[in-house]
Short mmCIF file of C-alpha atoms in Angstrom, two decimals:
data_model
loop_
_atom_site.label_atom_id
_atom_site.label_comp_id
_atom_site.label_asym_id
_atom_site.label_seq_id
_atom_site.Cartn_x
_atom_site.Cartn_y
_atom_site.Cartn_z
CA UNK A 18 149.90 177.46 15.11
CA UNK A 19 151.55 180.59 14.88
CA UNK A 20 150.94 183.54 17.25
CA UNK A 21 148.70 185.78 16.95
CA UNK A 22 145.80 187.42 18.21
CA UNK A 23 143.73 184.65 20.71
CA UNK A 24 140.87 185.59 19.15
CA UNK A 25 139.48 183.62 16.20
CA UNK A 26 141.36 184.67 13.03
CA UNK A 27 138.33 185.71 11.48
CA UNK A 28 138.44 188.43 13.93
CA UNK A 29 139.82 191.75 13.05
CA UNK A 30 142.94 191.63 15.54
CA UNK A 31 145.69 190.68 13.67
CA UNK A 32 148.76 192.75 14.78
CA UNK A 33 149.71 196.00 13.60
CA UNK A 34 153.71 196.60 13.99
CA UNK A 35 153.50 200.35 14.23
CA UNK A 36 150.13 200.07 17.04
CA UNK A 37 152.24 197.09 19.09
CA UNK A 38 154.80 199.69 19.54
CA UNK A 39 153.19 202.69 20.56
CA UNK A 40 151.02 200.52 22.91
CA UNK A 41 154.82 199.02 24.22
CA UNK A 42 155.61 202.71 24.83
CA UNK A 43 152.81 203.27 27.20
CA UNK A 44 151.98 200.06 28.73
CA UNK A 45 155.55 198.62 28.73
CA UNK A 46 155.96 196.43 31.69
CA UNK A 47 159.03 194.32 30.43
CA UNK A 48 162.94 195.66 30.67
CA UNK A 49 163.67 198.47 28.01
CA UNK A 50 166.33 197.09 25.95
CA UNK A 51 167.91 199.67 23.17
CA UNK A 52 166.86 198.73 19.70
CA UNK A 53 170.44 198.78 19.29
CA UNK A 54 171.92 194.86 20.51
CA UNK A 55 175.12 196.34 21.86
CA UNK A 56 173.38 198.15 24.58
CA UNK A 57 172.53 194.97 26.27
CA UNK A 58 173.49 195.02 29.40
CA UNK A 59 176.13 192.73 30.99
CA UNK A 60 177.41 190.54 34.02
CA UNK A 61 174.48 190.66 36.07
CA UNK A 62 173.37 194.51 35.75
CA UNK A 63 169.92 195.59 36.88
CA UNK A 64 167.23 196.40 34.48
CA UNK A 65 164.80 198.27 34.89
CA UNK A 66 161.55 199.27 32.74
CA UNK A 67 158.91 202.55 33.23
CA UNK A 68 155.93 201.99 34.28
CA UNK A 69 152.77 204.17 33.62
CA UNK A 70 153.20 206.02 36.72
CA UNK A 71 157.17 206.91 35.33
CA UNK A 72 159.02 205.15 37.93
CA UNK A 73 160.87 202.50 37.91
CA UNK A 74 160.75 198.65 37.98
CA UNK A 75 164.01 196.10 38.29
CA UNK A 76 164.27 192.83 36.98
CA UNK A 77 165.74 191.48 40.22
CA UNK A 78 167.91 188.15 39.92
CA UNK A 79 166.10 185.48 41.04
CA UNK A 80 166.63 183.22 44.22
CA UNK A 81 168.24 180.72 42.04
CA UNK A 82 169.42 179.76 38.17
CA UNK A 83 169.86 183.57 37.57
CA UNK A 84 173.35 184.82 36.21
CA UNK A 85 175.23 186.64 33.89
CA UNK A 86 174.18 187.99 30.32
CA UNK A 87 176.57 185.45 28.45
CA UNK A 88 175.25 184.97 25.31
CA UNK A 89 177.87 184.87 22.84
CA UNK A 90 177.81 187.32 19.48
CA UNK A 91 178.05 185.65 16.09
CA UNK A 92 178.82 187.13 13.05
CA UNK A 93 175.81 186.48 10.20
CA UNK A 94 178.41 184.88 8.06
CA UNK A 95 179.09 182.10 11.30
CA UNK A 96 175.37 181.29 10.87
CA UNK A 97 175.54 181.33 6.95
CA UNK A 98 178.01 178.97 7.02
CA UNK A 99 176.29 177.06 9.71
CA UNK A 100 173.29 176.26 8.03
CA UNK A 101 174.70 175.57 4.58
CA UNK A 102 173.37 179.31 3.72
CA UNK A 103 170.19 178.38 5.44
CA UNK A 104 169.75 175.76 2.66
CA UNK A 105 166.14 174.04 2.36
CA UNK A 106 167.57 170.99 4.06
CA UNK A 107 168.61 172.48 6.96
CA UNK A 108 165.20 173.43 7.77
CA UNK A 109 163.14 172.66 10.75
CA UNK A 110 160.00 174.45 11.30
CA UNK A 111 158.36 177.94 10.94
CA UNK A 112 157.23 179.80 14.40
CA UNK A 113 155.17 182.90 15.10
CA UNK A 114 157.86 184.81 14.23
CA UNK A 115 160.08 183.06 12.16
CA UNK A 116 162.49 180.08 10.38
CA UNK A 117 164.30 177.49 12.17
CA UNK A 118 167.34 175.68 10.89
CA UNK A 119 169.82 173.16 11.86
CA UNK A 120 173.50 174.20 12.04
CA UNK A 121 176.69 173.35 13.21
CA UNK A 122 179.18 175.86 14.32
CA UNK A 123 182.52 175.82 12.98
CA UNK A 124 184.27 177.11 15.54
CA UNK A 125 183.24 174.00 18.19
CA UNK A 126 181.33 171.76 15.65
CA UNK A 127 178.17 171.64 18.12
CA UNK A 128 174.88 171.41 16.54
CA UNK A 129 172.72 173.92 17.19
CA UNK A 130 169.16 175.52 16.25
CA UNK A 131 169.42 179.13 14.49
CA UNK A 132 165.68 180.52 14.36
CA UNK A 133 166.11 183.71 12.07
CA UNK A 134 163.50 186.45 13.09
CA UNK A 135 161.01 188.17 10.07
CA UNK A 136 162.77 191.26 9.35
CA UNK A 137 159.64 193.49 8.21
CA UNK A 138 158.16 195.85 10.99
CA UNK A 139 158.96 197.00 14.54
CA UNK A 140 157.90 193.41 16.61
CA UNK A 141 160.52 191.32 15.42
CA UNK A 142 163.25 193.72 16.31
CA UNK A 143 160.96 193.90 19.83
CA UNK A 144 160.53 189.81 20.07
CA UNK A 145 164.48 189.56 19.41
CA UNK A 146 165.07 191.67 22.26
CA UNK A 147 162.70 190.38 24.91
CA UNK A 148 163.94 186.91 23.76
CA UNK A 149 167.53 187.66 24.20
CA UNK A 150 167.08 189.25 27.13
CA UNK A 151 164.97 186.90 28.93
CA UNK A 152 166.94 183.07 28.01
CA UNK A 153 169.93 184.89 28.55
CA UNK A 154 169.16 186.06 32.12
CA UNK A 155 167.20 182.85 33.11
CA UNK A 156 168.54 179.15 33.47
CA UNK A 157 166.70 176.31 34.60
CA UNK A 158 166.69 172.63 32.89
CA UNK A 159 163.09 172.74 31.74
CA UNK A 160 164.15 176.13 30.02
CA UNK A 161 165.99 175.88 26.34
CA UNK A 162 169.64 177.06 26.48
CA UNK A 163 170.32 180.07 24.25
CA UNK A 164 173.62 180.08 22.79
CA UNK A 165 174.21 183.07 21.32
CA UNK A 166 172.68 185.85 19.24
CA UNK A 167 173.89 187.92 15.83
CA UNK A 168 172.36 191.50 14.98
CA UNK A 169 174.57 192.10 12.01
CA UNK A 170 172.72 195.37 10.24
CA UNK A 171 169.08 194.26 9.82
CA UNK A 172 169.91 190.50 10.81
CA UNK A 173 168.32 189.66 13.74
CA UNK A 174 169.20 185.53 14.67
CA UNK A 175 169.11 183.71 18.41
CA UNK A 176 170.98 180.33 18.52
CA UNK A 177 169.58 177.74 21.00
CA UNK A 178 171.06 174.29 21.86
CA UNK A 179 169.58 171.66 19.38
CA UNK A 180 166.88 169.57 20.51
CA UNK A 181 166.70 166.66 18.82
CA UNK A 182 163.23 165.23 18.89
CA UNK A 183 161.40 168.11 17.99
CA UNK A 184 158.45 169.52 19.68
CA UNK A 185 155.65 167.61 21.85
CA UNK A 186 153.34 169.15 18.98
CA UNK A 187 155.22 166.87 16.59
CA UNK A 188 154.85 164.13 18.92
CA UNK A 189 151.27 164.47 19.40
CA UNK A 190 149.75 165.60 16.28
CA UNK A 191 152.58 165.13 13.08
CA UNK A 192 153.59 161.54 14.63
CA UNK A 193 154.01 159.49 11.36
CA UNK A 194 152.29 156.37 10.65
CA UNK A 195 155.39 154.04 11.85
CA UNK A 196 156.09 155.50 14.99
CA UNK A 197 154.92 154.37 18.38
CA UNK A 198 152.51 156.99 20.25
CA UNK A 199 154.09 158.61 23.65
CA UNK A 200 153.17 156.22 26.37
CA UNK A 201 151.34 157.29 29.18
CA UNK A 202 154.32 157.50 31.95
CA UNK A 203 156.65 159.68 29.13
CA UNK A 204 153.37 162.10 29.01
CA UNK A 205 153.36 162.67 32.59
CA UNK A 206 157.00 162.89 32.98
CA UNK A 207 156.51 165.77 30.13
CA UNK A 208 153.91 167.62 31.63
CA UNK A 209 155.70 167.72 34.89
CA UNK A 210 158.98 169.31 33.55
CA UNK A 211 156.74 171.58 31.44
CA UNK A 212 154.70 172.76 34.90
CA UNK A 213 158.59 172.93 36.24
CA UNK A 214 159.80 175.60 33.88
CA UNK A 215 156.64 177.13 34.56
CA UNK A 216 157.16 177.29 37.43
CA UNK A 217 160.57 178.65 37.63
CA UNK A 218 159.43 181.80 35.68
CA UNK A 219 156.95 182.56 38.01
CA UNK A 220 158.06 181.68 41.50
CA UNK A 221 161.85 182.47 40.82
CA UNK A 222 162.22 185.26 38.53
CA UNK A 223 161.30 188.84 40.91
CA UNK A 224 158.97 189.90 39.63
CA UNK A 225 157.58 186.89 38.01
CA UNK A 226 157.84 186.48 34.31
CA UNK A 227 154.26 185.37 32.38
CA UNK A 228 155.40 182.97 29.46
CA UNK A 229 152.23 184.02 27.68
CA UNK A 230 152.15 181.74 24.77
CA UNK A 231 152.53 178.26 26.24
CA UNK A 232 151.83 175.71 23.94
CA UNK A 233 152.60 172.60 22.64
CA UNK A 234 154.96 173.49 19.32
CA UNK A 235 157.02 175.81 22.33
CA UNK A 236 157.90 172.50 24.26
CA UNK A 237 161.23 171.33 22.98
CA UNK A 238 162.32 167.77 23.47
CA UNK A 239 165.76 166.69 24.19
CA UNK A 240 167.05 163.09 23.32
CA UNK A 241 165.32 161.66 26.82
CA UNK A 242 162.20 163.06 25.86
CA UNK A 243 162.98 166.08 28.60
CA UNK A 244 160.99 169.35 27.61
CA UNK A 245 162.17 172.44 27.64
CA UNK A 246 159.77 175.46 27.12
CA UNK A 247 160.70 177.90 24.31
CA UNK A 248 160.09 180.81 22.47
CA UNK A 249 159.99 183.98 24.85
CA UNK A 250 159.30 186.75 22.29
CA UNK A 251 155.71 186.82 23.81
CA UNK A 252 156.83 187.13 27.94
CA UNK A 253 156.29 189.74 29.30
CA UNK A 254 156.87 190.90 33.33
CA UNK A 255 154.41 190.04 35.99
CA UNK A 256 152.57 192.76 38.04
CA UNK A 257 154.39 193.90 41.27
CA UNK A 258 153.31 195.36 44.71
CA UNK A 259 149.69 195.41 44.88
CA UNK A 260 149.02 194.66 41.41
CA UNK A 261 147.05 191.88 40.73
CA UNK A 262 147.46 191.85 36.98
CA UNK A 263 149.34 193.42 33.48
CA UNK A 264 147.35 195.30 31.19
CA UNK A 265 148.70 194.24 27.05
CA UNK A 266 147.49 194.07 24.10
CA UNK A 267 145.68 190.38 23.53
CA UNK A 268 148.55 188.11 22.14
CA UNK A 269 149.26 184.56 22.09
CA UNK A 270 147.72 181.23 19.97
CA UNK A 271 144.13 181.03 19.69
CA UNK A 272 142.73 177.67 21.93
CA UNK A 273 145.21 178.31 24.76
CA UNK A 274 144.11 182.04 25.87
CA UNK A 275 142.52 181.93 28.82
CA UNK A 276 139.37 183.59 28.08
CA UNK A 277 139.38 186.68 30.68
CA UNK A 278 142.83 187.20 29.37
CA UNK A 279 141.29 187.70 25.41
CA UNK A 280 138.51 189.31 26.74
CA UNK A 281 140.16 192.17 28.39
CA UNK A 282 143.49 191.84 28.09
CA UNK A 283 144.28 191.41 31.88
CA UNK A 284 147.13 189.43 32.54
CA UNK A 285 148.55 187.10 35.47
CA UNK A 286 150.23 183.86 36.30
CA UNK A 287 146.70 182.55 35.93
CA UNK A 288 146.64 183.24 32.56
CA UNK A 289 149.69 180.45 32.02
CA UNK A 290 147.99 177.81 34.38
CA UNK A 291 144.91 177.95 31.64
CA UNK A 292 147.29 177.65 29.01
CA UNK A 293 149.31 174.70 30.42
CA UNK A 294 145.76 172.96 31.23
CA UNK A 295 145.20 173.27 27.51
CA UNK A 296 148.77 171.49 27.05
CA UNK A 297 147.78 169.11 29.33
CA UNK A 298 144.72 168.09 28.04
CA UNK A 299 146.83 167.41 24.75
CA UNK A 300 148.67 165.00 26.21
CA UNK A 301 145.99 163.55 27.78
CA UNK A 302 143.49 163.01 25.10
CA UNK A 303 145.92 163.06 22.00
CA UNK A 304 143.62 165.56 20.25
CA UNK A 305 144.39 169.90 19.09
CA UNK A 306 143.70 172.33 20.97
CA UNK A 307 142.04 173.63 17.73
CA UNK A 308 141.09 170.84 15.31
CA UNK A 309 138.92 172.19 11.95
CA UNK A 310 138.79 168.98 11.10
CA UNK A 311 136.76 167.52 13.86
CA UNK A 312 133.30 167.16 14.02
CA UNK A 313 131.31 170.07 14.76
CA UNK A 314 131.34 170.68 18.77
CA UNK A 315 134.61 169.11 19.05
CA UNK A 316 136.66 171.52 17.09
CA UNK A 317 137.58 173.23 20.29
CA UNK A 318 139.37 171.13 22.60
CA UNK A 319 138.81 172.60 25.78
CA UNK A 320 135.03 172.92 24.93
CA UNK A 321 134.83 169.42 24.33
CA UNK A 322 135.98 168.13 27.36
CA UNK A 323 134.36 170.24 29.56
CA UNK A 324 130.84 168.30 29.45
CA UNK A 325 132.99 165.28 29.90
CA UNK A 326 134.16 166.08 33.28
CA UNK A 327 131.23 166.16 35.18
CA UNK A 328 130.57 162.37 34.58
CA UNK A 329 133.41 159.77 35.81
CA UNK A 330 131.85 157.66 33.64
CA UNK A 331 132.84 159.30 30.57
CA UNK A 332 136.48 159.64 31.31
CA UNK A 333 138.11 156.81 29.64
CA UNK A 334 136.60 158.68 26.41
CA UNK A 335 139.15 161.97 26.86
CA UNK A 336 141.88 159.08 27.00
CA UNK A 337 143.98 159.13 23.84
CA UNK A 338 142.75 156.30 21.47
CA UNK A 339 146.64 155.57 20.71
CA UNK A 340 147.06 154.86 24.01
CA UNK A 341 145.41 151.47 23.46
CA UNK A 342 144.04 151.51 27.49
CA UNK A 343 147.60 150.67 28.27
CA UNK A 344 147.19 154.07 30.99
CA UNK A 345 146.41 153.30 35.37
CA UNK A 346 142.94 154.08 35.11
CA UNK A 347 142.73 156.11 38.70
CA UNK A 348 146.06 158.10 37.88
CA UNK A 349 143.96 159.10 34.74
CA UNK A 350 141.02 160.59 36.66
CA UNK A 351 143.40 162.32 38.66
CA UNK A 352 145.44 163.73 35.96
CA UNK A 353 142.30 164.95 34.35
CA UNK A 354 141.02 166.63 37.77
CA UNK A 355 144.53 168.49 37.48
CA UNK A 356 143.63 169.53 33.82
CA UNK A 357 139.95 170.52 34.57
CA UNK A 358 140.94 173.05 37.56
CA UNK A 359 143.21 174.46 35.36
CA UNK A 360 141.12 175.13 32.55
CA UNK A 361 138.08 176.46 34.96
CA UNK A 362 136.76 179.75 33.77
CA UNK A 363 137.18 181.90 36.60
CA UNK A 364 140.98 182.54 36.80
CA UNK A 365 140.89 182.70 40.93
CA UNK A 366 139.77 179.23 40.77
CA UNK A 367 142.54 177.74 39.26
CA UNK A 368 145.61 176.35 41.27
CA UNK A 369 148.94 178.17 41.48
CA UNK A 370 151.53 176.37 39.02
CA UNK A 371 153.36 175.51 42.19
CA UNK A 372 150.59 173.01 43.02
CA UNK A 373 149.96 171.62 39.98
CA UNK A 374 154.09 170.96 39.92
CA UNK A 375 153.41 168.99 43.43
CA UNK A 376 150.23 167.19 41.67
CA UNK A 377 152.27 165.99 38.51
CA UNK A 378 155.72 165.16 39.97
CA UNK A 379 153.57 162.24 41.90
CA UNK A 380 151.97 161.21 39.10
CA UNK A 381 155.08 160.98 37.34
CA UNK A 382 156.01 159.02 39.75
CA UNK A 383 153.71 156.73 39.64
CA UNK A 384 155.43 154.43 36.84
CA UNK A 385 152.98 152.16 35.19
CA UNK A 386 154.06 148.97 34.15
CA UNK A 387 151.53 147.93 30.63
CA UNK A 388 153.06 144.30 31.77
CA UNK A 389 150.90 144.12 34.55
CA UNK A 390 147.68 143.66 35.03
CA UNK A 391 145.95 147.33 36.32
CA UNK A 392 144.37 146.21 39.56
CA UNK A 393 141.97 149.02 39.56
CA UNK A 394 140.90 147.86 35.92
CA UNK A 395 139.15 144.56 34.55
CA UNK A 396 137.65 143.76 31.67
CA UNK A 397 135.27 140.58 31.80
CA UNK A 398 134.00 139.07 28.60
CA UNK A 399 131.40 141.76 27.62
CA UNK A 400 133.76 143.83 27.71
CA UNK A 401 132.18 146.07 30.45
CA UNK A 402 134.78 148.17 32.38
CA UNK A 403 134.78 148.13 35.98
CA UNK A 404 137.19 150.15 38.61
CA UNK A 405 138.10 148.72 42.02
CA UNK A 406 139.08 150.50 44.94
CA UNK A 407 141.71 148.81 47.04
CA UNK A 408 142.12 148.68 50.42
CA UNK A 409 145.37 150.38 50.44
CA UNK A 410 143.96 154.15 51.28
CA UNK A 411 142.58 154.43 47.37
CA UNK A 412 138.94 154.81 48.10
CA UNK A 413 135.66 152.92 49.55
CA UNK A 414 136.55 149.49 47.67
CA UNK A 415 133.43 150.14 45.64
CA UNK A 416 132.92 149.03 42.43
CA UNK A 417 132.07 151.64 39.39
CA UNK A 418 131.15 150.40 36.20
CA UNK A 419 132.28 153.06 33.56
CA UNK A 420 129.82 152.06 31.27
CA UNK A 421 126.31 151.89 33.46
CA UNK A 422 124.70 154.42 35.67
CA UNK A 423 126.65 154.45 38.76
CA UNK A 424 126.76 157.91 40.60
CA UNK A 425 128.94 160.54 38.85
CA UNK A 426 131.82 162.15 40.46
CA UNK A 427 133.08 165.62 39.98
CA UNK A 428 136.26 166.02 38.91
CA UNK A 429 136.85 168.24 42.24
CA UNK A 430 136.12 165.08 44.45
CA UNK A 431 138.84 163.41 42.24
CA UNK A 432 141.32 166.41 42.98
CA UNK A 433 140.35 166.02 46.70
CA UNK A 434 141.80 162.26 46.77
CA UNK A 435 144.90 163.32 44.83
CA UNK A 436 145.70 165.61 47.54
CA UNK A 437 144.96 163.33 50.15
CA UNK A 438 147.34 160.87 48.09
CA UNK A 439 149.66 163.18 47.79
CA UNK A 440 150.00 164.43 51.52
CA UNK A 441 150.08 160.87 52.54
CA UNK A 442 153.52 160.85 50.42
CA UNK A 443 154.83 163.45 51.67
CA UNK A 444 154.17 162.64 55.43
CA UNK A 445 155.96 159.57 54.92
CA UNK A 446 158.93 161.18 52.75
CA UNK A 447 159.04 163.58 55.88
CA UNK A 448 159.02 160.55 58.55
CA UNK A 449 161.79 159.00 57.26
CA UNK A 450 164.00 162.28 57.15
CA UNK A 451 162.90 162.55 60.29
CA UNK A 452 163.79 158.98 61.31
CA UNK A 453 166.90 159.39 59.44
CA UNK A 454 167.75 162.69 61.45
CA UNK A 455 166.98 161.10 64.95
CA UNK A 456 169.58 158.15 63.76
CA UNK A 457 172.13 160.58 63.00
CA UNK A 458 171.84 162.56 65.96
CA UNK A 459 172.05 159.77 67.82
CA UNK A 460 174.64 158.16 66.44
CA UNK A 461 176.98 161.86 67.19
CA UNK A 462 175.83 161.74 70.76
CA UNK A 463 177.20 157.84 71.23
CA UNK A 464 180.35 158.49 69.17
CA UNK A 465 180.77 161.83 71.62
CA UNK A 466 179.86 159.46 74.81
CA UNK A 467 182.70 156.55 73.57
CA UNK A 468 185.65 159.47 72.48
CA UNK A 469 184.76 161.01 76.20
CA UNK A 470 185.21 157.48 77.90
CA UNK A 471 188.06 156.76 76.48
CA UNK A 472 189.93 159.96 77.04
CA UNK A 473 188.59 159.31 81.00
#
């Protein structure tokens, strides 16, 4: 999916270069960068950006991963040569705002990704700038590395570290025939470092930075399967003081918007948590976000789930088919309840991305051995399913059968016991730091007790 307008193509929003940048002019709320690349600024300067109101808002460092603009310059010919001329073999994919190739660089021989930007109207020259200006002033591992940048005449090219496997789009809905599906412990660790660069761009960065297009084909995937979010053309700066939101024009990938976001153009943090629920759901069910080719009523991902959720018995359905069941069946209900608050309608309602980071690091911790048998999941000869609750602080030690008419549970109740799971960890994480501080201290005092006995 490229980006465009969330609304339904059909719809008469598709972008307008010369309209984008008069609206930029009066509703800019992201740094003012000079259309000309040399006025970047350098070695950890301030930027700042007018708002309505005329005055003026810095892009502060942030508390961590912050430094110095120190992207390096290339010449168009480096790239040229690079990519073989940007020959048809080189190439890797097509974005929302344009063509990615494989390269090495001469000068080092690393391998790197040169995405060269559409050169016709006003918002590539824009997206080139944000982009620059944004990967080079923020570093964290779950965000991709930019290398360098030309803007030789009318070039406009940004050169990222390569990542080798591709995108978690390409893992999840271009996977050919003879590869083996993502398992279910490689999709958690994915969503977690995904809700981690998230994260970082809206808890670090001051003010926060909204990614605004977060989708699948924008998380990158290094050779351990580690994702790194991409494409920043779209971010744009949070609202400061007692803002609660940015007003922009409605951008992004139709079936991750959240919907007051395309409906008035309002913008928050919130508006990526909806987004990244959308992600999630991906992962989870192995189906589009948008899928023509489904059935009508399940064309829309998130509006085919939604029904799901309020029945526990229906939620081995939103579990991806080419998972074969090999998935803990109670760390499934409580990665959905993680997706469904996301995804709920009224953006106060959702959790803060710091949360859902807490949420999905334990689950990714949870490692799920396919070896051995899922003690909260049994399959007698009929085939019937039927989850057990164990005695060890899981639940009542009911029995639910999946498939008959046992009470249905909301996916809120579900939430509830992965917080109570998740305290529990972290109460004993903090006892034993605790312990281990108490030890320590005590050990000093003795050690200070002997040295002073034996100098008596």
């Amino acid at each position: 999916m490229g980006c465009f307008s969330c609304f339904d193509s059909s719809d008469d929003e598709k972008l307008n270069p010369v309209d984008e940048s008069n609206h930029v002019q009066k509703k800019q709320s992201q740094p003012t960068v000079s259309n000309n690349i040399s006025g970047l600024p350098s070695g950890g300067e301030k930027l700042s950006s007018k708002t309505n109101g005329g005055s003026k808002r810095e892009l502060l460092l942030p508390r961590d991963g912050l430094g110095q603009i120190a992207a390096h310059t290339f010449a168009f010919r480096e790239l040229a040569a690079a990519t073989m001329n940007f020959h048809p073999d080189t190439f890797l994919g097509e974005g929302g705002f344009g063509r990615v190739y494989k390269g090495r660089l001469d000068s080092t021989g690393q391998v790197v990704a040169v995405k060269q930007l559409d050169r016709n109207g006003l918002q590539g020259n824009r997206e080139f700038l944000v982009e620059v200006l944004m990967l080079s002033l923020l570093h964290h591992p779950n965000l991709v590395n930019l290398i360098g940048y030309c803007a030789d005449g009318d070039q406009r090219l940004l050169v990222y570290e390569f990542m080798p496997l591709g995108s978690l789009e390409d893992h999840l809905h271009d996977l050919p025939p003879d590869k083996e599906a993502l398992d279910w412990n490689m999709r958690m660790k994915i969503a977690a470092g995904a809700a981690k660069g998230l994260e970082f761009l809206h808890d670090k960065a001051n003010p926060p930075v909204i990614y605004r297009d977060f989708k699948s084909s924008n998380i990158l995937l290094d050779e351990g399967f580690h994702p790194k979010l991409s494409d920043f053309g779209l971010a744009k700066l949070g609202p400061t003081g007692d803002k609660s939101h940015v007003s922009t024009r409605v951008m992004g990938t139709y079936g991750y918007c959240a919907p007051e976001y395309a409906m008035t153009g309002q913008l928050t943090v919130k508006s990526d948590v909806y987004s990244f629920g959308v992600v999630f759901l991906e992962l989870i069910t192995g189906r589009k976000a948008i899928d023509s080719e489904m059935p009508h009523g399940e064309q829309n991902l998130v509006a085919w789930a939604r029904p799901l959720f309020n029945d526990r018995r229906k939620f081995i359905k939103l579990a991806d088919p080419r998972l074969k069941g090999r998935f803990p069946t109670r760390a499934l209900y409580q990665a959905l309840a993680v997706a469904s608050m996301c995804i709920q309608e009224q953006a106060a309602t959702r959790p803060l991305i710091a949360d859902v980071v807490t949420a999905l690091s334990y689950l990714a911790n949870q490692a799920y051995d396919p070896s051995k048998d899922d003690s909260r999941r049994n399959r007698d000869e009929r085939g019937a399913r039927l989850i057990t609750r164990n005695d060890d602080g899981g639940g009542s030690g009911s029995k639910f059968d999946l498939e008959g008419s046992e009470k249905e549970d909301s996916p809120r109740e579900t939430a509830r016991i992965l917080n109570r799971d998740i305290n529990r960890e972290r109460a004993v994480a903090e006892a034993k730091m605790w312990g281990e501080s108490l030890r320590e201290k005590r050990r000093q005092s003795e050690q200070g007790t002997s040295e002073s006995n034996s100098t008596g």
